[in-house]
Coordinates of C-alpha atoms in Angstrom, one line a residue:
M1 CA -81.1 16.9 60.1
E2 CA -82.1 13.2 61.9
V3 CA -81.0 13.3 65.5
K4 CA -80.3 10.1 66.6
N5 CA -81.3 10.0 70.6
F6 CA -79.8 8.0 72.7
S7 CA -82.0 4.4 74.2
A8 CA -81.9 4.4 78.1
W9 CA -78.8 1.4 78.3
D10 CA -77.0 4.9 76.8
Y11 CA -78.4 6.9 79.6
V12 CA -77.1 4.1 81.9
V13 CA -73.9 4.2 80.9
F14 CA -73.1 7.6 80.3
A15 CA -74.8 8.8 84.4
A16 CA -72.5 6.2 85.7
L17 CA -69.2 8.8 84.7
F18 CA -71.2 11.5 86.3
V19 CA -72.5 9.0 89.6
I20 CA -68.5 7.5 89.4
S21 CA -65.9 11.2 89.6
S22 CA -68.9 12.4 91.9
G23 CA -68.1 9.6 94.5
I24 CA -64.7 9.8 94.1
G25 CA -65.2 13.7 95.5
V26 CA -67.5 12.7 98.2
F27 CA -65.2 9.7 99.3
F28 CA -62.6 11.8 99.7
A29 CA -63.5 14.2 101.2
I30 CA -64.7 11.9 104.1
K31 CA -61.5 9.9 104.1
E32 CA -59.3 13.4 104.0
R33 CA -61.3 14.6 107.1
K34 CA -59.2 14.9 109.7
K35 CA -55.9 16.3 107.1
A36 CA -58.1 19.9 107.2
T37 CA -55.2 21.3 105.8
S38 CA -54.3 24.3 102.4
N39 CA -51.4 21.1 101.7
E40 CA -53.6 18.2 101.7
F41 CA -56.2 20.2 99.7
L42 CA -53.8 21.7 96.8
V43 CA -51.5 19.2 96.9
G44 CA -52.6 15.9 98.7
G45 CA -49.9 16.3 100.7
R46 CA -47.0 15.6 98.8
Q47 CA -47.1 11.8 99.1
M48 CA -48.9 10.8 95.4
T49 CA -46.7 8.0 93.3
C50 CA -45.9 8.1 90.1
G51 CA -49.2 6.0 88.6
P52 CA -52.1 7.8 89.1
V53 CA -50.3 10.9 88.4
A54 CA -48.8 9.5 85.5
L55 CA -52.9 8.6 84.8
S56 CA -53.8 12.2 85.4
L57 CA -51.2 13.7 84.1
T58 CA -52.2 12.7 80.2
A59 CA -55.6 12.3 81.2
S60 CA -56.1 16.1 81.7
F61 CA -55.0 17.7 78.7
M62 CA -56.6 14.6 76.4
S63 CA -58.9 15.6 76.8
A64 CA -62.2 15.9 74.9
V65 CA -60.9 18.0 71.7
T66 CA -58.7 15.3 71.4
V67 CA -61.7 13.2 70.7
L68 CA -63.6 14.9 68.7
G69 CA -60.8 17.2 67.1
T70 CA -58.2 14.9 67.1
P71 CA -59.5 12.5 64.3
A72 CA -61.1 15.5 63.1
E73 CA -58.4 17.2 62.1
V74 CA -57.2 13.7 60.3
Y75 CA -60.1 13.1 58.3
R76 CA -59.5 16.6 56.6
F77 CA -56.1 17.1 56.5
G78 CA -54.1 13.8 57.2
A79 CA -52.3 11.7 59.6
S80 CA -49.4 14.4 59.9
F81 CA -51.0 14.2 63.0
I82 CA -49.2 11.3 64.2
L83 CA -46.0 13.4 64.2
F84 CA -46.5 14.5 67.2
F85 CA -45.6 11.3 68.8
I86 CA -41.9 13.3 68.6
A87 CA -43.5 16.3 70.1
Y88 CA -44.7 15.2 72.9
G89 CA -40.7 12.4 73.1
L90 CA -39.0 16.0 73.1
V91 CA -41.5 18.1 76.2
I92 CA -41.5 15.6 77.9
V93 CA -37.1 14.8 78.0
F94 CA -37.0 18.5 78.7
T95 CA -39.3 19.1 81.2
S96 CA -38.3 15.7 83.4
E97 CA -34.4 16.6 82.5
L98 CA -34.9 20.5 82.9
F99 CA -37.9 22.3 84.4
L100 CA -39.0 19.4 87.5
P101 CA -36.0 19.2 88.9
V102 CA -35.8 23.0 90.0
F103 CA -39.3 23.2 91.3
Y104 CA -39.3 20.2 93.2
R105 CA -36.4 21.2 95.2
S106 CA -37.3 24.3 95.6
G107 CA -40.6 23.0 97.4
I108 CA -42.8 25.3 95.7
T109 CA -46.4 24.8 95.9
S110 CA -46.8 27.7 92.8
T111 CA -45.2 26.7 89.8
Y112 CA -45.3 30.9 89.8
E113 CA -43.2 30.8 93.1
Y114 CA -40.4 30.3 91.5
L115 CA -40.4 33.9 89.6
Q116 CA -40.7 35.7 93.0
L117 CA -37.1 33.1 94.4
R118 CA -36.0 34.2 91.2
F119 CA -37.1 37.6 90.1
N120 CA -39.8 39.3 92.3
K121 CA -43.1 39.9 92.9
S122 CA -43.9 41.8 89.7
V123 CA -42.8 38.9 87.8
R124 CA -45.1 36.7 90.1
Y125 CA -48.1 38.2 89.8
A126 CA -48.1 39.3 86.3
A127 CA -47.6 35.7 85.1
T128 CA -49.9 34.4 87.7
I129 CA -53.1 36.8 86.1
I130 CA -51.9 35.6 82.4
Y131 CA -52.2 32.1 83.7
I132 CA -55.5 32.6 84.4
V133 CA -56.1 34.2 81.5
Q134 CA -55.2 31.5 79.8
T135 CA -56.6 28.5 81.8
I136 CA -60.1 29.8 81.4
L137 CA -60.0 30.2 78.4
Y138 CA -59.0 26.8 77.8
T139 CA -61.4 25.0 80.0
G140 CA -64.1 26.9 78.2
I141 CA -62.9 25.6 74.9
V142 CA -63.2 21.8 76.2
V143 CA -66.3 22.4 78.4
Y144 CA -68.1 23.1 75.2
A145 CA -66.8 20.5 73.0
P146 CA -68.5 17.4 74.9
A147 CA -71.6 19.8 75.0
L148 CA -71.4 19.6 71.5
A149 CA -70.6 15.7 70.5
L150 CA -74.1 15.3 73.1
N151 CA -75.8 17.9 71.3
Q152 CA -75.0 15.9 68.4
V153 CA -76.5 12.8 69.2
T154 CA -78.8 13.7 71.4
G155 CA -80.8 16.2 70.8
F156 CA -79.7 17.6 74.6
D157 CA -80.1 21.4 75.3
L158 CA -76.7 22.4 74.1
W159 CA -76.1 24.8 77.4
G160 CA -78.0 22.7 79.5
S161 CA -74.9 20.1 78.5
V162 CA -72.4 22.6 79.8
F163 CA -73.6 23.6 82.9
A164 CA -74.5 20.2 83.9
T165 CA -69.9 19.9 83.3
G166 CA -69.3 22.3 85.4
I167 CA -71.4 21.8 88.5
V168 CA -70.1 17.8 88.3
C169 CA -66.1 19.1 88.5
T170 CA -66.9 21.9 90.5
F171 CA -68.7 19.4 92.5
Y172 CA -65.5 17.0 93.7
C173 CA -62.8 19.1 92.9
T174 CA -64.4 21.4 95.2
L175 CA -65.3 17.9 97.9
G176 CA -61.9 16.2 97.6
G177 CA -59.0 18.4 96.3
L178 CA -56.2 17.5 94.3
K179 CA -56.9 13.3 95.2
A180 CA -59.7 12.8 94.1
V181 CA -58.5 14.9 91.2
V182 CA -55.7 13.1 90.3
W183 CA -58.3 9.5 91.4
T184 CA -60.8 10.9 89.0
D185 CA -58.5 11.3 86.0
A186 CA -56.8 7.6 86.2
F187 CA -60.9 6.0 86.1
Q188 CA -61.3 9.1 83.2
M189 CA -58.3 7.7 81.3
I190 CA -59.7 4.5 81.7
V191 CA -62.8 5.0 80.0
M192 CA -61.4 7.8 77.6
I193 CA -59.3 4.5 76.2
V194 CA -62.2 2.1 76.4
G195 CA -64.2 4.7 74.4
F196 CA -61.5 4.6 71.2
L197 CA -60.9 1.0 70.9
T198 CA -65.2 0.5 70.7
V199 CA -64.5 2.6 67.6
L200 CA -61.6 0.8 66.4
I201 CA -63.0 -2.3 66.9
Q202 CA -66.5 -2.1 65.4
G203 CA -64.9 0.4 62.7
S204 CA -62.6 -1.8 61.5
I205 CA -65.7 -4.4 61.3
K206 CA -67.7 -1.9 59.5
T207 CA -64.9 -1.2 56.9
N208 CA -64.3 -4.7 56.3
G209 CA -61.2 -4.8 57.9
F210 CA -58.4 -2.5 59.6
H211 CA -55.7 -3.1 56.6
N212 CA -58.9 -1.6 54.4
A213 CA -59.7 1.1 55.8
L214 CA -55.7 2.0 55.6
E215 CA -55.7 1.5 51.9
H216 CA -58.9 3.6 51.9
A217 CA -56.9 6.2 53.2
G218 CA -54.0 5.4 51.3
N219 CA -55.7 6.9 47.8
G220 CA -57.3 9.5 49.5
S221 CA -53.7 11.0 49.9
R222 CA -54.7 10.4 54.4
L223 CA -51.7 8.4 54.6
Q224 CA -48.7 11.3 53.2
I225 CA -47.7 12.1 56.7
V226 CA -43.6 13.6 56.2
D227 CA -43.6 16.9 54.8
F228 CA -40.4 18.8 54.4
D229 CA -41.4 21.6 53.0
A230 CA -40.5 25.0 56.3
D231 CA -42.4 27.4 54.7
P232 CA -44.2 28.4 58.2
L233 CA -47.4 29.5 56.8
R234 CA -48.4 25.2 56.0
R235 CA -50.6 24.7 58.6
H236 CA -48.9 20.7 58.8
T237 CA -45.4 19.8 57.8
F238 CA -42.6 18.4 59.8
W239 CA -41.3 21.2 60.8
T240 CA -44.4 23.0 61.8
I241 CA -45.1 19.7 63.9
A242 CA -42.4 18.4 65.3
V243 CA -40.7 21.9 66.1
G244 CA -43.6 24.0 66.3
G245 CA -45.6 21.4 68.1
T246 CA -42.7 20.8 70.5
F247 CA -42.1 24.9 71.8
T248 CA -46.5 24.6 71.6
W249 CA -46.2 21.7 74.2
L250 CA -43.7 22.6 76.4
G251 CA -45.4 25.7 77.1
I252 CA -48.1 23.4 78.5
Y253 CA -46.4 20.8 80.3
G254 CA -43.0 22.7 80.7
V255 CA -43.9 25.7 83.3
N256 CA -48.1 24.8 83.8
Q257 CA -49.2 25.4 86.4
S258 CA -51.8 22.0 86.8
T259 CA -48.5 20.0 85.1
I260 CA -45.7 20.9 87.8
Q261 CA -48.5 20.8 91.2
R262 CA -49.4 17.2 90.0
C263 CA -45.5 16.1 89.7
I264 CA -45.0 18.3 93.0
S265 CA -47.3 16.0 95.2
C266 CA -45.2 12.8 94.7
K267 CA -43.7 11.8 97.3
T268 CA -39.9 12.2 95.9
E269 CA -38.8 13.5 92.5
K270 CA -38.3 9.9 91.2
H271 CA -41.9 9.4 91.0
A272 CA -42.4 12.8 89.9
K273 CA -40.0 11.5 87.1
L274 CA -41.5 7.5 86.3
A275 CA -45.2 10.0 86.6
L276 CA -44.2 11.6 83.4
Y277 CA -42.7 9.3 81.4
F278 CA -45.4 6.7 82.2
N279 CA -47.9 10.0 81.1
L280 CA -45.5 9.7 77.7
L281 CA -47.0 6.6 77.5
G282 CA -50.1 7.3 77.5
L283 CA -49.8 10.4 75.0
W284 CA -48.3 8.3 72.8
T285 CA -51.3 5.8 73.2
I286 CA -54.3 8.5 72.7
L287 CA -52.4 9.2 69.8
L288 CA -52.3 6.3 67.9
C289 CA -55.7 5.6 68.8
A290 CA -57.5 9.8 68.0
V291 CA -55.8 9.1 64.7
F292 CA -56.6 6.0 63.3
S293 CA -59.7 6.7 64.6
G294 CA -59.9 9.5 61.9
L295 CA -58.7 7.2 59.3
I296 CA -61.1 4.6 59.5
M297 CA -64.1 7.5 59.8
Y298 CA -62.5 8.6 56.2
S299 CA -62.9 5.0 54.8
Y300 CA -66.3 4.9 56.0
F301 CA -67.5 8.4 55.0
K302 CA -64.9 8.2 51.7
D303 CA -67.5 8.6 49.1
C304 CA -69.8 10.6 51.2
D305 CA -68.5 13.6 53.6
P306 CA -71.3 14.0 56.3
W307 CA -69.6 17.9 56.3
T308 CA -70.4 19.0 52.9
S309 CA -73.2 17.2 51.8
G310 CA -74.9 19.1 55.0
M311 CA -75.6 16.2 57.5
I312 CA -73.2 18.3 59.8
S313 CA -72.6 21.7 60.7
A314 CA -69.2 21.3 61.6
P315 CA -66.7 19.3 61.6
D316 CA -66.4 18.8 65.2
Q317 CA -68.9 17.1 64.7
L318 CA -67.4 14.6 62.2
M319 CA -66.9 12.1 65.4
P320 CA -70.3 11.6 67.3
Y321 CA -71.9 11.8 64.0
F322 CA -69.2 9.0 62.7
V323 CA -70.7 7.1 66.6
M324 CA -74.2 7.4 66.2
E325 CA -73.7 5.2 63.0
L326 CA -71.4 2.9 64.0
F327 CA -73.9 1.8 66.9
D328 CA -76.9 2.8 65.6
K329 CA -77.6 -0.6 66.8
M330 CA -75.7 -1.4 69.3
P331 CA -77.8 0.5 72.7
G332 CA -75.0 1.7 75.3
L333 CA -71.9 2.4 73.3
P334 CA -72.6 5.3 72.1
G335 CA -73.5 6.1 75.3
L336 CA -69.1 4.9 76.0
F337 CA -68.3 7.7 73.2
V338 CA -69.9 10.6 74.7
A339 CA -68.9 9.8 78.9
C340 CA -65.6 8.7 76.7
A341 CA -65.7 12.7 75.7
F342 CA -66.4 14.0 79.2
S343 CA -63.9 12.4 80.9
G344 CA -61.6 14.0 79.1
T345 CA -64.0 17.6 79.5
L346 CA -64.2 16.6 83.4
S347 CA -60.5 15.8 83.8
T348 CA -59.6 18.8 82.4
V349 CA -61.6 21.3 83.9
A350 CA -61.2 19.6 87.4
S351 CA -57.7 20.1 86.7
G352 CA -58.0 23.4 85.1
I353 CA -59.9 24.5 88.7
N354 CA -57.6 23.0 91.3
A355 CA -54.2 24.2 89.4
L356 CA -56.1 28.2 89.2
A357 CA -57.4 27.5 92.7
T358 CA -53.5 27.5 93.8
V359 CA -52.2 29.4 92.5
T360 CA -54.9 32.4 93.3
F361 CA -54.5 30.6 96.6
E362 CA -50.7 30.9 97.1
D363 CA -48.9 33.4 94.8
F364 CA -52.4 36.5 96.6
V365 CA -54.5 35.0 99.1
K366 CA -51.8 33.6 101.0
S367 CA -49.2 37.6 100.7
C368 CA -52.4 39.1 101.6
F369 CA -53.4 37.0 104.8
P370 CA -50.0 35.6 105.6
H371 CA -50.9 34.4 109.7
L372 CA -54.9 32.5 107.9
S373 CA -55.1 28.6 110.2
D374 CA -55.4 26.3 108.8
K375 CA -58.7 25.5 108.8
L376 CA -59.8 28.4 107.7
S377 CA -57.2 28.1 104.8
T378 CA -58.8 25.1 103.6
W379 CA -62.4 26.6 103.2
T380 CA -60.4 28.9 101.9
S381 CA -59.2 26.8 99.0
K382 CA -62.4 25.9 98.5
G383 CA -63.7 28.4 97.7
L384 CA -62.0 29.4 94.9
C385 CA -62.3 25.6 93.8
L386 CA -65.9 27.2 93.0
L387 CA -65.9 30.5 92.1
F388 CA -63.4 28.8 89.3
G389 CA -66.0 26.6 88.3
V390 CA -68.6 29.2 87.8
L391 CA -66.2 31.6 85.6
C392 CA -64.9 28.0 83.6
T393 CA -68.3 26.8 82.8
S394 CA -69.9 30.5 81.8
M395 CA -66.5 30.7 79.4
A396 CA -67.6 28.2 78.1
V397 CA -70.2 29.8 76.0
A398 CA -67.1 32.2 74.0
A399 CA -66.2 29.1 72.8
S400 CA -68.8 28.5 70.4
F401 CA -67.2 31.3 68.3
M402 CA -63.5 30.2 67.7
G403 CA -64.4 27.6 65.8
S404 CA -62.0 24.0 64.9
V405 CA -62.2 23.0 68.7
V406 CA -58.2 21.6 67.9
Q407 CA -56.6 25.1 66.8
A408 CA -58.6 27.1 69.0
S409 CA -57.8 25.4 71.8
L410 CA -53.3 25.0 70.5
S411 CA -53.9 28.1 69.5
I412 CA -54.9 29.7 73.4
H413 CA -52.2 27.8 74.4
G414 CA -49.4 29.2 72.1
M415 CA -50.4 32.9 72.7
C416 CA -50.2 32.5 76.1
G417 CA -48.0 29.4 77.1
G418 CA -45.0 30.3 74.7
P419 CA -44.2 33.9 76.8
M420 CA -44.3 32.3 79.7
L421 CA -42.2 29.0 78.9
G422 CA -39.7 32.3 77.3
L423 CA -40.6 33.2 81.0
F424 CA -39.2 31.2 83.1
S425 CA -36.2 29.8 80.3
L426 CA -35.2 33.6 81.5
G427 CA -34.9 32.6 84.7
L428 CA -33.4 28.8 84.3
L429 CA -30.6 29.4 82.0
F430 CA -29.7 32.8 82.3
P431 CA -28.2 33.9 85.7
F432 CA -27.6 37.3 84.7
V433 CA -31.0 38.4 83.8
N434 CA -32.5 40.8 85.8
W435 CA -36.4 41.3 87.1
K436 CA -36.7 44.2 84.3
G437 CA -35.8 41.8 81.4
A438 CA -38.1 39.3 83.0
L439 CA -41.7 40.9 82.9
G440 CA -40.2 43.2 79.8
G441 CA -39.5 40.4 77.7
L442 CA -43.0 38.5 79.0
L443 CA -44.6 41.5 78.1
T444 CA -43.0 41.3 74.9
G445 CA -43.9 38.0 74.5
I446 CA -47.3 38.0 74.7
T447 CA -47.6 40.8 72.9
V448 CA -46.2 39.9 69.4
S449 CA -48.5 36.2 70.1
A450 CA -51.2 37.5 70.6
W451 CA -51.0 40.1 67.7
V452 CA -50.2 36.7 65.7
T453 CA -52.6 34.9 66.8
I454 CA -55.8 37.2 66.8
G455 CA -55.0 38.2 63.3
A456 CA -55.3 35.3 61.9
F457 CA -58.4 34.4 64.0
V458 CA -59.8 37.5 62.3
Y459 CA -58.3 36.4 58.9
P460 CA -58.3 33.2 58.6
A461 CA -55.2 31.5 56.2
P462 CA -56.0 31.5 52.5
E463 CA -56.8 27.2 51.9
S464 CA -53.7 27.2 49.8
K465 CA -51.6 27.3 52.9
T466 CA -54.2 25.0 55.4
R467 CA -55.1 22.6 51.9
P468 CA -57.6 20.7 53.1
L469 CA -57.5 17.2 51.1
P470 CA -60.6 16.9 49.2
L471 CA -63.6 15.3 50.0
S472 CA -66.6 13.4 48.5
M473 CA -70.6 13.6 48.2
E474 CA -70.2 11.3 44.9
K475 CA -72.7 8.8 46.8
C476 CA -74.6 11.2 48.8
V477 CA -78.4 10.9 49.4
P478 CA -79.5 13.9 47.6
T479 CA -80.7 16.5 49.5
N480 CA -83.5 19.6 49.6
L481 CA -79.9 22.1 50.3
T482 CA -79.3 25.0 47.4
T483 CA -76.1 25.8 47.7
S484 CA -75.4 29.8 48.3
A485 CA -72.9 31.9 46.6
P486 CA -70.0 32.8 47.6
S487 CA -69.5 35.3 49.9
V488 CA -67.4 38.5 49.0
L489 CA -64.2 37.8 50.8
P490 CA -63.1 41.5 52.5
N491 CA -59.8 43.8 51.6
R492 CA -57.7 42.1 53.0
P493 CA -53.9 43.7 55.0
E494 CA -50.7 42.4 53.2
L495 CA -49.9 40.7 56.8
A496 CA -53.1 38.5 57.0
D497 CA -51.2 36.3 53.6
T498 CA -47.5 36.4 55.8
W499 CA -47.5 37.5 59.3
Y500 CA -51.9 35.8 60.2
S501 CA -51.0 33.1 57.8
L502 CA -48.0 31.6 59.8
S503 CA -49.2 28.1 61.3
Y504 CA -50.9 28.6 64.4
L505 CA -48.1 26.4 65.4
Y506 CA -46.0 28.3 65.3
Y507 CA -47.5 30.8 68.0
S508 CA -46.1 29.3 70.7
A509 CA -42.4 29.9 69.1
V510 CA -42.7 33.0 68.1
G511 CA -43.8 34.3 71.9
C512 CA -41.0 32.0 73.8
I513 CA -38.6 33.9 71.9
T514 CA -40.1 36.9 71.5
C515 CA -39.3 36.5 75.7
I516 CA -36.3 35.6 75.5
L517 CA -34.6 37.8 73.0
A518 CA -36.7 41.0 74.9
G519 CA -36.0 39.9 78.0
L520 CA -31.7 40.1 77.9
L521 CA -32.1 43.3 75.6
I522 CA -33.2 44.6 78.0
S523 CA -31.3 43.7 81.0
L524 CA -28.0 44.6 79.3
V525 CA -30.0 47.9 79.1
T526 CA -30.3 48.0 82.8
G527 CA -27.5 46.7 83.8
L528 CA -27.1 42.2 84.4
Q529 CA -27.6 40.7 87.7
R530 CA -25.1 39.7 89.9
G531 CA -24.8 36.5 89.6
E532 CA -23.8 36.1 93.5
A533 CA -27.5 37.6 94.5
V534 CA -28.7 34.3 92.5
N535 CA -29.3 31.3 94.4
P536 CA -27.9 28.0 92.4
L537 CA -30.6 26.5 93.8
L538 CA -33.1 28.3 91.1
I539 CA -30.7 27.8 88.3
R540 CA -30.3 25.0 86.1
P541 CA -26.9 24.5 85.2
V542 CA -27.5 23.2 81.5
S543 CA -24.2 25.2 80.8
N544 CA -21.9 22.2 82.9
L545 CA -23.5 20.2 80.1
F546 CA -21.6 22.1 76.9
C547 CA -19.1 23.5 78.8
F548 CA -17.7 19.7 80.4
W549 CA -14.7 20.0 78.7
S550 CA -13.1 23.3 80.5
E551 CA -13.9 24.7 84.3
K552 CA -13.3 28.2 83.1
Y553 CA -15.4 28.5 80.5
K554 CA -18.2 26.4 83.2
T555 CA -17.7 28.9 85.9
L556 CA -18.3 32.1 82.6
C557 CA -21.2 30.5 81.9
W558 CA -22.7 30.3 85.1
C559 CA -21.7 34.2 85.6
G560 CA -21.3 34.8 89.5
V561 CA -23.5 32.3 90.5
R562 CA -21.9 30.6 93.4
H563 CA -22.7 27.2 92.0
D564 CA -19.4 25.6 93.8
Q565 CA -20.2 27.3 97.4
G566 CA -22.5 24.0 98.8
P567 CA -24.7 21.5 97.0
Q568 CA -25.0 22.0 93.9
Q569 CA -28.7 21.1 91.8
D570 CA -27.0 17.9 90.2
N571 CA -24.4 17.4 93.5
L572 CA -26.5 16.8 96.2
E573 CA -25.7 14.2 98.2
S574 CA -27.2 13.9 101.8
S575 CA -27.8 16.9 102.4
S576 CA -31.2 16.7 104.3
D577 CA -30.5 19.5 106.5
W578 CA -28.9 21.8 104.0
K579 CA -29.6 25.0 105.0
L580 CA -29.7 28.0 102.8
P581 CA -27.9 31.4 102.4
A582 CA -29.5 33.9 105.7
E583 CA -30.0 36.2 102.9
S584 CA -33.5 36.8 101.0
V585 CA -33.1 35.6 97.5
L586 CA -35.6 38.0 96.6
Q587 CA -34.9 41.5 95.6
N588 CA -36.5 44.6 95.1
G589 CA -37.7 46.4 98.6
F590 CA -40.6 42.9 98.2
R591 CA -41.5 41.0 101.2
R592 CA -38.4 38.9 102.2
E593 CA -38.4 34.9 101.9
S594 CA -35.5 32.8 103.1
L595 CA -36.0 29.2 102.3
A596 CA -35.0 27.1 106.1
H597 CA -34.3 23.7 104.2
A598 CA -34.4 21.9 101.2
P599 CA -35.9 19.0 100.1
G600 CA -33.5 16.4 101.3
Y601 CA -31.4 13.8 99.0
N602 CA -32.4 10.3 100.0
P603 CA -28.9 8.4 98.9
K604 CA -30.4 5.3 98.6
D605 CA -33.1 5.7 96.6
K606 CA -30.7 8.1 95.0
S607 CA -34.0 10.4 94.3
Y608 CA -34.9 13.3 96.6
E609 CA -38.1 13.3 99.2
N610 CA -40.9 16.1 98.4
T611 CA -40.5 17.5 102.0
A612 CA -42.9 20.2 102.0
L613 CA -40.2 23.8 102.4
E614 CA -40.5 25.4 105.3
K615 CA -40.8 29.2 105.1
T616 CA -40.1 31.8 107.3
T617 CA -41.0 35.9 106.6
Q618 CA -39.4 38.2 107.3
F619 CA -40.8 41.7 107.1

């Protein structure tokens, strides 16, 4: 395949992204040098506003996987991917109204700190380890994806690109902390949107208008969006995307450290919720751009598919190949697109590194060394950023063997994020679940979701279930390619065409539901948690919504939790000096902590102020 190289202007545009991103890290390192505390470094002093946090949230999860993978998915399987519009909306509502209030008002820094407050250290450490493994795997994929794009369009060394990405991310994340990450994400989000818009505008021109491109996509069956087939083995239907996609992304947003860390960095709960809802607009915008890019790309290649004709070697190379075709005679714009892909990567990797450093410092380092000075804590946090930067970059090597970047990334989130979602749901929604049920449910959910995920990787689903749409080579220029005989598939076990063929979007739902059911059962067998021992601040009173007609049933749903004594989560008025009970909320003989005061409620703003909780340690 002939590689079309970058022009000088492409290099200038592309290099500008790295220079500006690194510059933001240097700026905050200098600006915040007098605030050398781990709280300032890891959560921005808890004084961020909703605007930059919203852009950061969108950029963090709309990575190069979206820029490269989603248009390729639409090109091959049709525009049903746009149904994620529904899933994103449900996810943001659940996150902002169910999970965020509990995390924000409890004043935690690490999401998994909640698990110790609700259960014990064993549950906290198990969840933290799983999160670290999940994030390193996912980050490896989003480092590899843009490196693949750069290799495709310029002929640069693939692994040189990988290490360049990792070095820049680690640099500004280590220097500037969360503030650098958030503001760099905001800048990179703008680059992503501009990159998509240039592709959409030029693509529409090349295909004789946007309406014409949609007509071609319709003729190619790419606009058959809604399919109500309830078969869970089908790759993309209304149910797999709306239901399975909601579970998958709720595991990413609702209980993920990277998301919650940004939310709790906001100065009030109102700002945190606004950040989530403004972020929803960003998610929808990027989704629409990616889907329409895929449709325009199909219109452009409708008579000569570059993948099946052998012009490219993998579907994820479709988008960069398309860009080089579009901007063949427009120097600088190919560099802008690759900068767009790398913007998604830089934001995601930096967010992951910062979140990994936070949970490791809060969950492990502070437990072992509770009396570290502020200066030493900050340097330890920076060292952890550096360590995880190296690990995440190295993991990109494994990503080259994982196939489609979209499916691989969402499969990892489903395998780990689903059971994690189930674990936090057990803590928030079921006051009677004990620590044995929580830990047993988590391990059971991980086992079952890993079983189906790994099985699907070893035994891919048959095409009758994935249903890729037809691609044409009718007008391709003849090449010297020879068609090899199809390889004989090994004997497939009976589960290969049933359990292992389950849609990858259901992996999270399987893990979550399994975790909840196992947790409830184990708690029933081992003895229910006494409600009096559970702090009401750690429980979300969802029962109030469903039992509003009866105080008797409402009290029954609280399972003995003393929700009617003192301020409640939804009924706190002007009680900034409210004290939690003196006894520890931690159980089972581990180090006990009591919360000195809860985040204050501001009646004027009708929101909770993010005053960091002071903790007193008792041994």
